[in-house]
Amino acid sequence: MREVDVAQVAEAVARLCQEANMDLGEDAFAALERALEQEESPVGKDIIGQLIENARLARKEWVPMCQDTGVAVVLVDVGQDVHVVGGSLEDAINAGVRKGYKEGYLRKSVVGDPFERKNTGDNAPAVIHYRVVPGDKLKITVLPKGAGSENMSALKMLTPADGLEGVMDFVVQVVDEAGSNPCPPIIVGVGVGGTMEQAALLAKRALARPVGQPHPRPEIAGIEEKLLERINRLGIGPQGLGGRVTALAVHMEVYPTHIACLPVAVNLQCHAARHKEAVL
Amino acid sequence: MTPAEEERAVSLKQVTTPLTDEVVSGLRAGDRVLISGYIYAARDAAHKRLYDLLQKGEELPFDVRGAVVYYVGPTPPKPGQVIGSAGPTTSGRMDPYTPALIRAGLKGMIGKGLRSEAVKQAMREYGAVYFAAVGGAGALIARSIVDSEVVAYEDLGAEAIRRLRVENFPVVVVNDRYGGDLYEEGKIRYRLE
């Protein structure tokens, strides 16, 4: 058993919270540069230019690219040969979030109870998804998720008869109805299959993929491409003010499902496709 | 200047707050505008309080006549910064409170995303304008905010009402007083059937 101390976990999470918010990945930058070439609307071009300038400025001055520094979604791949020592893994992740959000001057946006709505003051707790995987490493991905795009996400339990067409129509409909609210150009995370909660998690995990990297299965990659084309025909454009580029990419993940089920979840992500990972 | 900057420079309108009826009447959906002067940062909780005061017929904590509100919840400033990242939040959440503020004299709003029919109607009836700032461009926008001072509801923390002095704050007119709506018009213009 390889040992990983919780103190290392907390340090890594704290660092990733800051990096994710300040330092837009090269994948997202490249996608914005491509979008700048493709966009025909003058207002849309101007907006994409501002987004690129904004991301550069955030990285240079080490300030958040967006004021909504999100709820910290943490994806943890726990190798089955890792022994976490020194305390609770979950406590360490939350301690990392507290430290990262404080030291990075990130906005604390988490309320402790959905009805009382009192801010916890430190952005904890994180939303954590664990997965046990082979190996002796711990992989941690921090994906700060802002509300503007999260609120426009949706899930539907389709029936097998709805098929691929039904799935595609639903995805396009969700993006169309979201319009300007999720801060387009967006990345569209789609989860198909499994059960209700599994589909939602697949959609979220799809957002952690490098922007524009196609699915390894060619038939799924083909669906992603068709969806992107349909979405970019909607005309919503950058910030919803009209244009060719409504989405930078569509990422779909699939999973086996029940004979009677066809769950589909759509998780929207603004252009600030923030995700940073560390392997301990 | 890059071509994008050049294009921006030639088609920009400059306005200074407070907004007069005349200025509002001169703005059309699609105009790119640079705002200078004072604007008021206010979001959900502050709006609820302002609305409750208006319902009771009481004075507001700032002069709303000709004012521009900005829907924003900035990040905490780093030492030496006037304000942290300060991009717009989704305006639709303010819709239930906005028509009353427009009736009281509010002339401009800055945010992102769609407005309700009731808001758009109040804008037509009383003459007001809705601007979109670039959602997510919080670091860039913060550069045009040169001063920030809490003027009301300090207890709301990040949601307190702040008076912000802005210089050349970049926005686009989405809804004008004539019923123009760039979200609808822009989408129709670029939609491919």
GROMACS .gro file of C-alpha atoms in nm:
model
  473
    1MET     CA    1   0.000   0.000   0.000
    2ARG     CA    2   0.137   0.341  -0.096
    3GLU     CA    3   0.066   0.609   0.161
    4VAL     CA    4  -0.054   0.960   0.086
    5ASP     CA    5  -0.081   1.206   0.371
    6VAL     CA    6  -0.397   1.419   0.392
    7ALA     CA    7  -0.182   1.731   0.432
    8GLN     CA    8  -0.061   1.677   0.074
    9VAL     CA    9  -0.421   1.647  -0.042
   10ALA     CA   10  -0.520   1.975   0.127
   11GLU     CA   11  -0.221   2.157  -0.024
   12ALA     CA   12  -0.296   2.025  -0.371
   13VAL     CA   13  -0.665   2.119  -0.353
   14ALA     CA   14  -0.580   2.471  -0.229
   15ARG     CA   15  -0.341   2.522  -0.518
   16LEU     CA   16  -0.580   2.378  -0.777
   17CYS     CA   17  -0.866   2.606  -0.661
   18GLN     CA   18  -0.648   2.910  -0.733
   19GLU     CA   19  -0.497   2.780  -1.055
   20ALA     CA   20  -0.833   2.681  -1.196
   21ASN     CA   21  -0.976   3.027  -1.134
   22MET     CA   22  -0.678   3.235  -1.248
   23ASP     CA   23  -0.514   3.032  -1.521
   24LEU     CA   24  -0.738   2.932  -1.811
   25GLY     CA   25  -0.606   2.614  -1.973
   26GLU     CA   26  -0.434   2.618  -2.311
   27ASP     CA   27  -0.717   2.398  -2.442
   28ALA     CA   28  -0.976   2.667  -2.367
   29PHE     CA   29  -0.749   2.942  -2.501
   30ALA     CA   30  -0.703   2.753  -2.827
   31ALA     CA   31  -1.080   2.702  -2.854
   32LEU     CA   32  -1.138   3.077  -2.807
   33GLU     CA   33  -0.873   3.159  -3.069
   34ARG     CA   34  -1.051   2.927  -3.315
   35ALA     CA   35  -1.383   3.090  -3.227
   36LEU     CA   36  -1.239   3.434  -3.299
   37GLU     CA   37  -1.155   3.314  -3.651
   38GLN     CA   38  -1.499   3.159  -3.707
   39GLU     CA   39  -1.718   3.434  -3.568
   40GLU     CA   40  -1.879   3.662  -3.825
   41SER     CA   41  -2.073   3.900  -3.604
   42PRO     CA   42  -1.871   4.216  -3.522
   43VAL     CA   43  -2.017   4.232  -3.171
   44GLY     CA   44  -1.945   3.861  -3.126
   45LYS     CA   45  -1.586   3.900  -3.247
   46ASP     CA   46  -1.539   4.192  -3.012
   47ILE     CA   47  -1.669   3.983  -2.720
   48ILE     CA   48  -1.443   3.685  -2.792
   49GLY     CA   49  -1.152   3.928  -2.815
   50GLN     CA   50  -1.244   4.062  -2.472
   51LEU     CA   51  -1.266   3.709  -2.329
   52ILE     CA   52  -0.917   3.626  -2.455
   53GLU     CA   53  -0.781   3.955  -2.321
   54ASN     CA   54  -0.957   3.886  -1.990
   55ALA     CA   55  -0.806   3.539  -1.956
   56ARG     CA   56  -0.457   3.672  -2.030
   57LEU     CA   57  -0.501   3.949  -1.776
   58ALA     CA   58  -0.629   3.708  -1.508
   59ARG     CA   59  -0.327   3.483  -1.556
   60LYS     CA   60  -0.079   3.773  -1.557
   61GLU     CA   61  -0.218   3.955  -1.254
   62TRP     CA   62  -0.323   3.634  -1.078
   63VAL     CA   63  -0.684   3.742  -1.028
   64PRO     CA   64  -0.996   3.535  -1.101
   65MET     CA   65  -1.106   3.547  -1.464
   66CYS     CA   66  -1.469   3.558  -1.344
   67GLN     CA   67  -1.617   3.692  -1.023
   68ASP     CA   68  -1.822   3.374  -0.989
   69THR     CA   69  -1.542   3.154  -0.863
   70GLY     CA   70  -1.798   2.881  -0.821
   71VAL     CA   71  -1.869   2.593  -0.594
   72ALA     CA   72  -1.561   2.369  -0.588
   73VAL     CA   73  -1.650   2.047  -0.766
   74VAL     CA   74  -1.376   1.796  -0.686
   75LEU     CA   75  -1.337   1.473  -0.884
   76VAL     CA   76  -1.116   1.223  -0.706
   77ASP     CA   77  -0.982   0.905  -0.865
   78VAL     CA   78  -0.860   0.697  -0.575
   79GLY     CA   79  -0.618   0.421  -0.669
   80GLN     CA   80  -0.716   0.100  -0.492
   81ASP     CA   81  -0.358   0.060  -0.370
   82VAL     CA   82  -0.346   0.399  -0.200
   83HIS     CA   83  -0.376   0.436   0.173
   84VAL     CA   84  -0.473   0.785   0.281
   85VAL     CA   85  -0.315   0.861   0.617
   86GLY     CA   86  -0.319   1.138   0.875
   87GLY     CA   87  -0.693   1.204   0.883
   88SER     CA   88  -1.010   1.208   0.676
   89LEU     CA   89  -0.977   1.252   0.299
   90GLU     CA   90  -1.299   1.449   0.285
   91ASP     CA   91  -1.192   1.686   0.563
   92ALA     CA   92  -0.862   1.741   0.383
   93ILE     CA   93  -1.038   1.831   0.057
   94ASN     CA   94  -1.259   2.080   0.236
   95ALA     CA   95  -0.963   2.226   0.425
   96GLY     CA   96  -0.794   2.271   0.087
   97VAL     CA   97  -1.099   2.453  -0.051
   98ARG     CA   98  -1.108   2.685   0.252
   99LYS     CA   99  -0.740   2.768   0.218
  100GLY     CA  100  -0.747   2.809  -0.160
  101TYR     CA  101  -1.051   3.039  -0.161
  102LYS     CA  102  -0.915   3.251   0.125
  103GLU     CA  103  -0.560   3.289   0.002
  104GLY     CA  104  -0.665   3.342  -0.358
  105TYR     CA  105  -0.921   3.614  -0.269
  106LEU     CA  106  -1.182   3.403  -0.443
  107ARG     CA  107  -1.552   3.472  -0.388
  108LYS     CA  108  -1.723   3.255  -0.132
  109SER     CA  109  -2.048   3.154  -0.295
  110VAL     CA  110  -2.163   2.854  -0.093
  111VAL     CA  111  -2.467   2.873   0.136
  112GLY     CA  112  -2.485   2.614   0.413
  113ASP     CA  113  -2.850   2.527   0.376
  114PRO     CA  114  -3.051   2.562   0.056
  115PHE     CA  115  -3.347   2.712   0.245
  116GLU     CA  116  -3.180   2.924   0.514
  117ARG     CA  117  -2.923   3.036   0.255
  118LYS     CA  118  -2.662   3.157   0.500
  119ASN     CA  119  -2.316   3.181   0.343
  120THR     CA  120  -2.067   2.939   0.499
  121GLY     CA  121  -1.805   3.212   0.458
  122ASP     CA  122  -1.529   2.984   0.333
  123ASN     CA  123  -1.678   2.823   0.021
  124ALA     CA  124  -1.682   2.481   0.189
  125PRO     CA  125  -1.810   2.221   0.158
  126ALA     CA  126  -1.697   2.111  -0.185
  127VAL     CA  127  -1.910   1.885  -0.405
  128ILE     CA  128  -1.698   1.569  -0.421
  129HIS     CA  129  -1.726   1.270  -0.654
  130TYR     CA  130  -1.503   0.971  -0.581
  131ARG     CA  131  -1.413   0.688  -0.814
  132VAL     CA  132  -1.200   0.389  -0.720
  133VAL     CA  133  -0.953   0.303  -0.995
  134PRO     CA  134  -0.660   0.063  -1.035
  135GLY     CA  135  -0.314   0.181  -0.925
  136ASP     CA  136  -0.148   0.352  -0.632
  137LYS     CA  137  -0.208   0.716  -0.723
  138LEU     CA  138  -0.461   0.975  -0.620
  139LYS     CA  139  -0.582   1.197  -0.903
  140ILE     CA  140  -0.761   1.515  -0.800
  141THR     CA  141  -0.943   1.741  -1.046
  142VAL     CA  142  -1.087   2.073  -0.926
  143LEU     CA  143  -1.361   2.217  -1.143
  144PRO     CA  144  -1.499   2.542  -0.997
  145LYS     CA  145  -1.858   2.560  -1.124
  146GLY     CA  146  -2.032   2.894  -1.159
  147ALA     CA  147  -2.407   2.930  -1.121
  148GLY     CA  148  -2.483   3.115  -1.445
  149SER     CA  149  -2.419   2.809  -1.657
  150GLU     CA  150  -2.502   2.546  -1.393
  151ASN     CA  151  -2.853   2.691  -1.351
  152MET     CA  152  -2.926   2.641  -1.721
  153SER     CA  153  -2.845   2.269  -1.710
  154ALA     CA  154  -3.116   2.005  -1.739
  155LEU     CA  155  -3.193   1.636  -1.720
  156LYS     CA  156  -3.463   1.430  -1.887
  157MET     CA  157  -3.560   1.067  -1.871
  158LEU     CA  158  -3.629   0.984  -2.234
  159THR     CA  159  -3.768   0.648  -2.349
  160PRO     CA  160  -3.572   0.410  -2.574
  161ALA     CA  161  -3.809   0.498  -2.859
  162ASP     CA  162  -3.684   0.857  -2.848
  163GLY     CA  163  -3.345   0.724  -2.953
  164LEU     CA  164  -3.048   0.926  -3.071
  165GLU     CA  165  -3.270   1.184  -3.240
  166GLY     CA  166  -3.455   1.242  -2.914
  167VAL     CA  167  -3.129   1.287  -2.727
  168MET     CA  168  -2.996   1.533  -2.984
  169ASP     CA  169  -3.319   1.733  -2.994
  170PHE     CA  170  -3.316   1.761  -2.615
  171VAL     CA  171  -2.954   1.882  -2.602
  172VAL     CA  172  -3.017   2.147  -2.868
  173GLN     CA  173  -3.339   2.255  -2.695
  174VAL     CA  174  -3.160   2.303  -2.361
  175VAL     CA  175  -2.895   2.522  -2.524
  176ASP     CA  176  -3.155   2.719  -2.720
  177GLU     CA  177  -3.366   2.791  -2.414
  178ALA     CA  178  -3.059   2.886  -2.208
  179GLY     CA  179  -2.983   3.158  -2.465
  180SER     CA  180  -2.759   3.428  -2.324
  181ASN     CA  181  -2.778   3.321  -1.958
  182PRO     CA  182  -2.492   3.068  -1.940
  183CYS     CA  183  -2.243   3.321  -2.091
  184PRO     CA  184  -2.188   3.170  -2.435
  185PRO     CA  185  -1.969   3.061  -2.607
  186ILE     CA  186  -2.026   2.751  -2.393
  187ILE     CA  187  -1.901   2.398  -2.361
  188VAL     CA  188  -2.186   2.148  -2.357
  189GLY     CA  189  -2.139   1.844  -2.134
  190VAL     CA  190  -2.377   1.559  -2.219
  191GLY     CA  191  -2.426   1.239  -2.022
  192VAL     CA  192  -2.633   0.960  -2.175
  193GLY     CA  193  -2.725   0.631  -2.010
  194GLY     CA  194  -2.687   0.476  -1.668
  195THR     CA  195  -2.949   0.599  -1.425
  196MET     CA  196  -3.073   0.947  -1.346
  197GLU     CA  197  -2.783   1.046  -1.119
  198GLN     CA  198  -2.530   0.862  -1.333
  199ALA     CA  199  -2.626   1.063  -1.642
  200ALA     CA  200  -2.579   1.389  -1.451
  201LEU     CA  201  -2.238   1.281  -1.328
  202LEU     CA  202  -2.133   1.174  -1.678
  203ALA     CA  203  -2.228   1.520  -1.805
  204LYS     CA  204  -2.018   1.682  -1.534
  205ARG     CA  205  -1.721   1.455  -1.600
  206ALA     CA  206  -1.750   1.536  -1.970
  207LEU     CA  207  -1.670   1.899  -1.882
  208ALA     CA  208  -1.337   1.794  -1.731
  209ARG     CA  209  -1.217   1.670  -2.069
  210PRO     CA  210  -0.980   1.909  -2.255
  211VAL     CA  211  -1.196   2.151  -2.457
  212GLY     CA  212  -1.264   2.016  -2.804
  213GLN     CA  213  -1.097   1.679  -2.751
  214PRO     CA  214  -1.329   1.434  -2.926
  215HIS     CA  215  -1.459   1.120  -2.758
  216PRO     CA  216  -1.228   0.821  -2.824
  217ARG     CA  217  -1.514   0.623  -2.979
  218PRO     CA  218  -1.561   0.754  -3.336
  219GLU     CA  219  -1.940   0.709  -3.332
  220ILE     CA  220  -1.972   0.921  -3.016
  221ALA     CA  221  -1.725   1.176  -3.157
  222GLY     CA  222  -1.949   1.193  -3.463
  223ILE     CA  223  -2.252   1.271  -3.248
  224GLU     CA  224  -2.056   1.543  -3.068
  225GLU     CA  225  -1.965   1.698  -3.400
  226LYS     CA  226  -2.323   1.690  -3.528
  227LEU     CA  227  -2.450   1.842  -3.205
  228LEU     CA  228  -2.192   2.120  -3.221
  229GLU     CA  229  -2.298   2.201  -3.573
  230ARG     CA  230  -2.668   2.209  -3.484
  231ILE     CA  231  -2.600   2.426  -3.178
  232ASN     CA  232  -2.392   2.671  -3.376
  233ARG     CA  233  -2.675   2.707  -3.628
  234LEU     CA  234  -2.899   2.847  -3.354
  235GLY     CA  235  -2.752   3.196  -3.396
  236ILE     CA  236  -2.729   3.266  -3.022
  237GLY     CA  237  -2.363   3.366  -3.053
  238PRO     CA  238  -2.119   3.510  -2.799
  239GLN     CA  239  -2.309   3.632  -2.491
  240GLY     CA  240  -2.634   3.562  -2.673
  241LEU     CA  241  -2.602   3.878  -2.884
  242GLY     CA  242  -2.613   3.690  -3.213
  243GLY     CA  243  -2.340   3.506  -3.399
  244ARG     CA  244  -2.196   3.186  -3.533
  245VAL     CA  245  -2.020   3.060  -3.222
  246THR     CA  246  -2.264   2.956  -2.952
  247ALA     CA  247  -2.061   2.658  -2.832
  248LEU     CA  248  -1.689   2.588  -2.842
  249ALA     CA  249  -1.735   2.214  -2.803
  250VAL     CA  250  -1.978   1.936  -2.717
  251HIS     CA  251  -1.844   1.658  -2.496
  252MET     CA  252  -2.056   1.346  -2.457
  253GLU     CA  253  -2.005   1.054  -2.222
  254VAL     CA  254  -2.215   0.737  -2.234
  255TYR     CA  255  -2.277   0.442  -2.002
  256PRO     CA  256  -2.478   0.118  -2.023
  257THR     CA  257  -2.838   0.158  -1.913
  258HIS     CA  258  -3.162  -0.031  -1.837
  259ILE     CA  259  -3.371  -0.185  -2.119
  260ALA     CA  260  -3.645   0.067  -2.039
  261CYS     CA  261  -3.425   0.377  -1.984
  262LEU     CA  262  -3.266   0.655  -2.184
  263PRO     CA  263  -3.155   0.921  -1.936
  264VAL     CA  264  -2.988   1.231  -2.079
  265ALA     CA  265  -2.827   1.510  -1.880
  266VAL     CA  266  -2.694   1.837  -2.018
  267ASN     CA  267  -2.447   2.030  -1.805
  268LEU     CA  268  -2.356   2.367  -1.947
  269GLN     CA  269  -2.023   2.537  -1.892
  270CYS     CA  270  -1.934   2.896  -1.980
  271HIS     CA  271  -1.623   2.974  -2.185
  272ALA     CA  272  -1.418   2.975  -1.864
  273ALA     CA  273  -1.374   2.598  -1.884
  274ARG     CA  274  -1.188   2.583  -1.557
  275HIS     CA  275  -1.038   2.256  -1.447
  276LYS     CA  276  -0.699   2.172  -1.304
  277GLU     CA  277  -0.570   1.837  -1.191
  278ALA     CA  278  -0.294   1.698  -0.979
  279VAL     CA  279  -0.171   1.341  -0.932
  280LEU     CA  280  -0.039   1.250  -0.587
  281MET     CA  281  -0.441   4.886  -3.260
  282THR     CA  282  -0.555   4.538  -3.360
  283PRO     CA  283  -0.840   4.522  -3.615
  284ALA     CA  284  -1.080   4.426  -3.335
  285GLU     CA  285  -0.978   4.727  -3.129
  286GLU     CA  286  -1.007   4.953  -3.431
  287GLU     CA  287  -1.356   4.829  -3.502
  288ARG     CA  288  -1.447   4.882  -3.139
  289ALA     CA  289  -1.307   5.234  -3.142
  290VAL     CA  290  -1.502   5.358  -3.447
  291SER     CA  291  -1.847   5.240  -3.345
  292LEU     CA  292  -1.851   5.333  -2.978
  293LYS     CA  293  -2.087   5.576  -2.808
  294GLN     CA  294  -1.980   5.746  -2.486
  295VAL     CA  295  -2.232   5.818  -2.211
  296THR     CA  296  -2.196   5.974  -1.868
  297THR     CA  297  -2.418   5.907  -1.568
  298PRO     CA  298  -2.669   6.005  -1.444
  299LEU     CA  299  -2.854   5.923  -1.764
  300THR     CA  300  -3.096   6.183  -1.895
  301ASP     CA  301  -3.410   6.101  -2.087
  302GLU     CA  302  -3.239   6.242  -2.395
  303VAL     CA  303  -2.940   6.008  -2.365
  304VAL     CA  304  -3.167   5.707  -2.315
  305SER     CA  305  -3.365   5.807  -2.624
  306GLY     CA  306  -3.046   5.815  -2.831
  307LEU     CA  307  -2.947   5.455  -2.754
  308ARG     CA  308  -3.051   5.162  -2.972
  309ALA     CA  309  -3.021   4.787  -2.936
  310GLY     CA  310  -2.684   4.682  -3.077
  311ASP     CA  311  -2.498   5.004  -2.986
  312ARG     CA  312  -2.161   4.953  -2.823
  313VAL     CA  313  -2.127   5.199  -2.538
  314LEU     CA  314  -1.861   5.316  -2.294
  315ILE     CA  315  -2.007   5.434  -1.963
  316SER     CA  316  -1.831   5.684  -1.738
  317GLY     CA  317  -1.941   5.834  -1.406
  318TYR     CA  318  -2.104   5.666  -1.107
  319ILE     CA  319  -2.299   5.341  -1.119
  320TYR     CA  320  -2.449   5.141  -0.833
  321ALA     CA  321  -2.361   4.779  -0.769
  322ALA     CA  322  -2.669   4.595  -0.641
  323ARG     CA  323  -2.784   4.234  -0.663
  324ASP     CA  324  -3.046   3.999  -0.522
  325ALA     CA  325  -3.068   4.081  -0.151
  326ALA     CA  326  -3.016   4.456  -0.203
  327HIS     CA  327  -3.288   4.461  -0.469
  328LYS     CA  328  -3.532   4.296  -0.233
  329ARG     CA  329  -3.467   4.568   0.027
  330LEU     CA  330  -3.501   4.851  -0.227
  331TYR     CA  331  -3.825   4.702  -0.350
  332ASP     CA  332  -3.964   4.670   0.003
  333LEU     CA  333  -3.884   5.040   0.069
  334LEU     CA  334  -4.063   5.144  -0.249
  335GLN     CA  335  -4.366   4.933  -0.155
  336LYS     CA  336  -4.382   5.115   0.177
  337GLY     CA  337  -4.336   5.452   0.006
  338GLU     CA  338  -4.009   5.519   0.184
  339GLU     CA  339  -3.690   5.689   0.066
  340LEU     CA  340  -3.422   5.482  -0.105
  341PRO     CA  341  -3.065   5.496   0.031
  342PHE     CA  342  -2.939   5.658  -0.293
  343ASP     CA  343  -3.089   5.881  -0.560
  344VAL     CA  344  -3.234   5.642  -0.813
  345ARG     CA  345  -3.334   5.913  -1.063
  346GLY     CA  346  -3.117   5.878  -1.372
  347ALA     CA  347  -2.917   5.608  -1.199
  348VAL     CA  348  -2.761   5.299  -1.353
  349VAL     CA  349  -2.746   4.978  -1.149
  350TYR     CA  350  -2.491   4.705  -1.212
  351TYR     CA  351  -2.577   4.347  -1.119
  352VAL     CA  352  -2.247   4.231  -0.979
  353GLY     CA  353  -2.105   4.035  -0.687
  354PRO     CA  354  -1.730   4.096  -0.707
  355THR     CA  355  -1.455   3.877  -0.564
  356PRO     CA  356  -1.278   4.020  -0.257
  357PRO     CA  357  -1.011   4.271  -0.366
  358LYS     CA  358  -0.649   4.175  -0.326
  359PRO     CA  359  -0.453   4.425  -0.115
  360GLY     CA  360  -0.413   4.742  -0.322
  361GLN     CA  361  -0.700   4.663  -0.560
  362VAL     CA  362  -1.009   4.890  -0.585
  363ILE     CA  363  -1.229   4.587  -0.652
  364GLY     CA  364  -1.180   4.220  -0.734
  365SER     CA  365  -1.308   4.050  -1.048
  366ALA     CA  366  -1.636   4.221  -1.130
  367GLY     CA  367  -1.827   4.079  -1.424
  368PRO     CA  368  -2.208   4.083  -1.452
  369THR     CA  369  -2.438   3.830  -1.288
  370THR     CA  370  -2.761   3.697  -1.443
  371SER     CA  371  -3.009   3.984  -1.457
  372GLY     CA  372  -3.325   3.775  -1.468
  373ARG     CA  373  -3.312   3.717  -1.094
  374MET     CA  374  -3.371   4.090  -1.043
  375ASP     CA  375  -3.676   4.099  -1.273
  376PRO     CA  376  -3.941   4.084  -0.996
  377TYR     CA  377  -3.803   4.406  -0.843
  378THR     CA  378  -3.697   4.602  -1.151
  379PRO     CA  379  -4.024   4.754  -1.282
  380ALA     CA  380  -4.078   4.933  -0.948
  381LEU     CA  381  -3.726   5.078  -0.963
  382ILE     CA  382  -3.780   5.196  -1.321
  383ARG     CA  383  -4.103   5.365  -1.214
  384ALA     CA  384  -3.901   5.539  -0.941
  385GLY     CA  385  -3.661   5.682  -1.198
  386LEU     CA  386  -3.397   5.416  -1.270
  387LYS     CA  387  -3.266   5.476  -1.623
  388GLY     CA  388  -3.014   5.204  -1.683
  389MET     CA  389  -2.921   4.848  -1.588
  390ILE     CA  390  -2.606   4.650  -1.661
  391GLY     CA  391  -2.610   4.271  -1.643
  392LYS     CA  392  -2.627   3.965  -1.861
  393GLY     CA  393  -2.906   3.747  -1.987
  394LEU     CA  394  -3.273   3.779  -2.071
  395ARG     CA  395  -3.522   4.018  -1.906
  396SER     CA  396  -3.888   3.955  -1.838
  397GLU     CA  397  -4.170   4.105  -2.043
  398ALA     CA  398  -4.270   4.318  -1.741
  399VAL     CA  399  -3.923   4.473  -1.725
  400LYS     CA  400  -3.918   4.543  -2.098
  401GLN     CA  401  -4.261   4.702  -2.078
  402ALA     CA  402  -4.155   4.929  -1.792
  403MET     CA  403  -3.850   5.028  -1.997
  404ARG     CA  404  -4.071   5.130  -2.289
  405GLU     CA  405  -4.320   5.310  -2.071
  406TYR     CA  406  -4.077   5.511  -1.857
  407GLY     CA  407  -3.772   5.521  -2.083
  408ALA     CA  408  -3.485   5.305  -1.965
  409VAL     CA  409  -3.207   5.102  -2.122
  410TYR     CA  410  -3.061   4.757  -2.050
  411PHE     CA  411  -2.693   4.702  -2.120
  412ALA     CA  412  -2.506   4.372  -2.135
  413ALA     CA  413  -2.152   4.354  -2.005
  414VAL     CA  414  -1.940   4.057  -2.103
  415GLY     CA  415  -2.017   3.773  -1.865
  416GLY     CA  416  -1.699   3.612  -1.743
  417ALA     CA  417  -1.474   3.905  -1.829
  418GLY     CA  418  -1.447   4.001  -1.461
  419ALA     CA  419  -1.075   4.074  -1.457
  420LEU     CA  420  -1.095   4.299  -1.763
  421ILE     CA  421  -1.405   4.485  -1.647
  422ALA     CA  422  -1.247   4.556  -1.307
  423ARG     CA  423  -0.994   4.774  -1.491
  424SER     CA  424  -1.260   5.028  -1.578
  425ILE     CA  425  -1.375   5.057  -1.214
  426VAL     CA  426  -1.158   5.324  -1.056
  427ASP     CA  427  -1.329   5.371  -0.720
  428SER     CA  428  -1.567   5.176  -0.499
  429GLU     CA  429  -1.751   5.279  -0.185
  430VAL     CA  430  -2.025   5.102   0.011
  431VAL     CA  431  -2.328   5.333   0.030
  432ALA     CA  432  -2.591   5.105   0.186
  433TYR     CA  433  -2.655   4.766   0.345
  434GLU     CA  434  -2.301   4.701   0.460
  435ASP     CA  435  -2.436   4.398   0.650
  436LEU     CA  436  -2.498   4.224   0.317
  437GLY     CA  437  -2.122   4.191   0.258
  438ALA     CA  438  -2.060   4.104  -0.108
  439GLU     CA  439  -2.421   4.204  -0.178
  440ALA     CA  440  -2.399   4.554  -0.022
  441ILE     CA  441  -2.484   4.849  -0.247
  442ARG     CA  442  -2.163   5.009  -0.372
  443ARG     CA  443  -2.118   5.331  -0.562
  444LEU     CA  444  -1.862   5.259  -0.832
  445ARG     CA  445  -1.682   5.526  -1.030
  446VAL     CA  446  -1.625   5.391  -1.378
  447GLU     CA  447  -1.428   5.512  -1.674
  448ASN     CA  448  -1.511   5.377  -2.019
  449PHE     CA  449  -1.695   5.071  -1.887
  450PRO     CA  450  -1.767   4.862  -2.201
  451VAL     CA  451  -2.126   4.744  -2.262
  452VAL     CA  452  -2.368   4.668  -2.546
  453VAL     CA  453  -2.729   4.791  -2.556
  454VAL     CA  454  -2.959   4.487  -2.547
  455ASN     CA  455  -3.299   4.641  -2.478
  456ASP     CA  456  -3.375   5.001  -2.573
  457ARG     CA  457  -3.678   5.215  -2.491
  458TYR     CA  458  -3.832   5.144  -2.832
  459GLY     CA  459  -3.874   4.771  -2.781
  460GLY     CA  460  -3.549   4.678  -2.960
  461ASP     CA  461  -3.404   4.353  -2.828
  462LEU     CA  462  -3.058   4.245  -2.939
  463TYR     CA  463  -3.098   3.896  -2.791
  464GLU     CA  464  -3.389   3.837  -3.029
  465GLU     CA  465  -3.261   4.033  -3.327
  466GLY     CA  466  -2.906   3.900  -3.309
  467LYS     CA  467  -3.021   3.541  -3.288
  468ILE     CA  468  -3.257   3.580  -3.584
  469ARG     CA  469  -2.984   3.748  -3.790
  470TYR     CA  470  -2.740   3.458  -3.747
  471ARG     CA  471  -2.981   3.164  -3.726
  472LEU     CA  472  -2.943   2.905  -4.001
  473GLU     CA  473  -3.259   2.709  -4.071
   0.00000   0.00000   0.00000
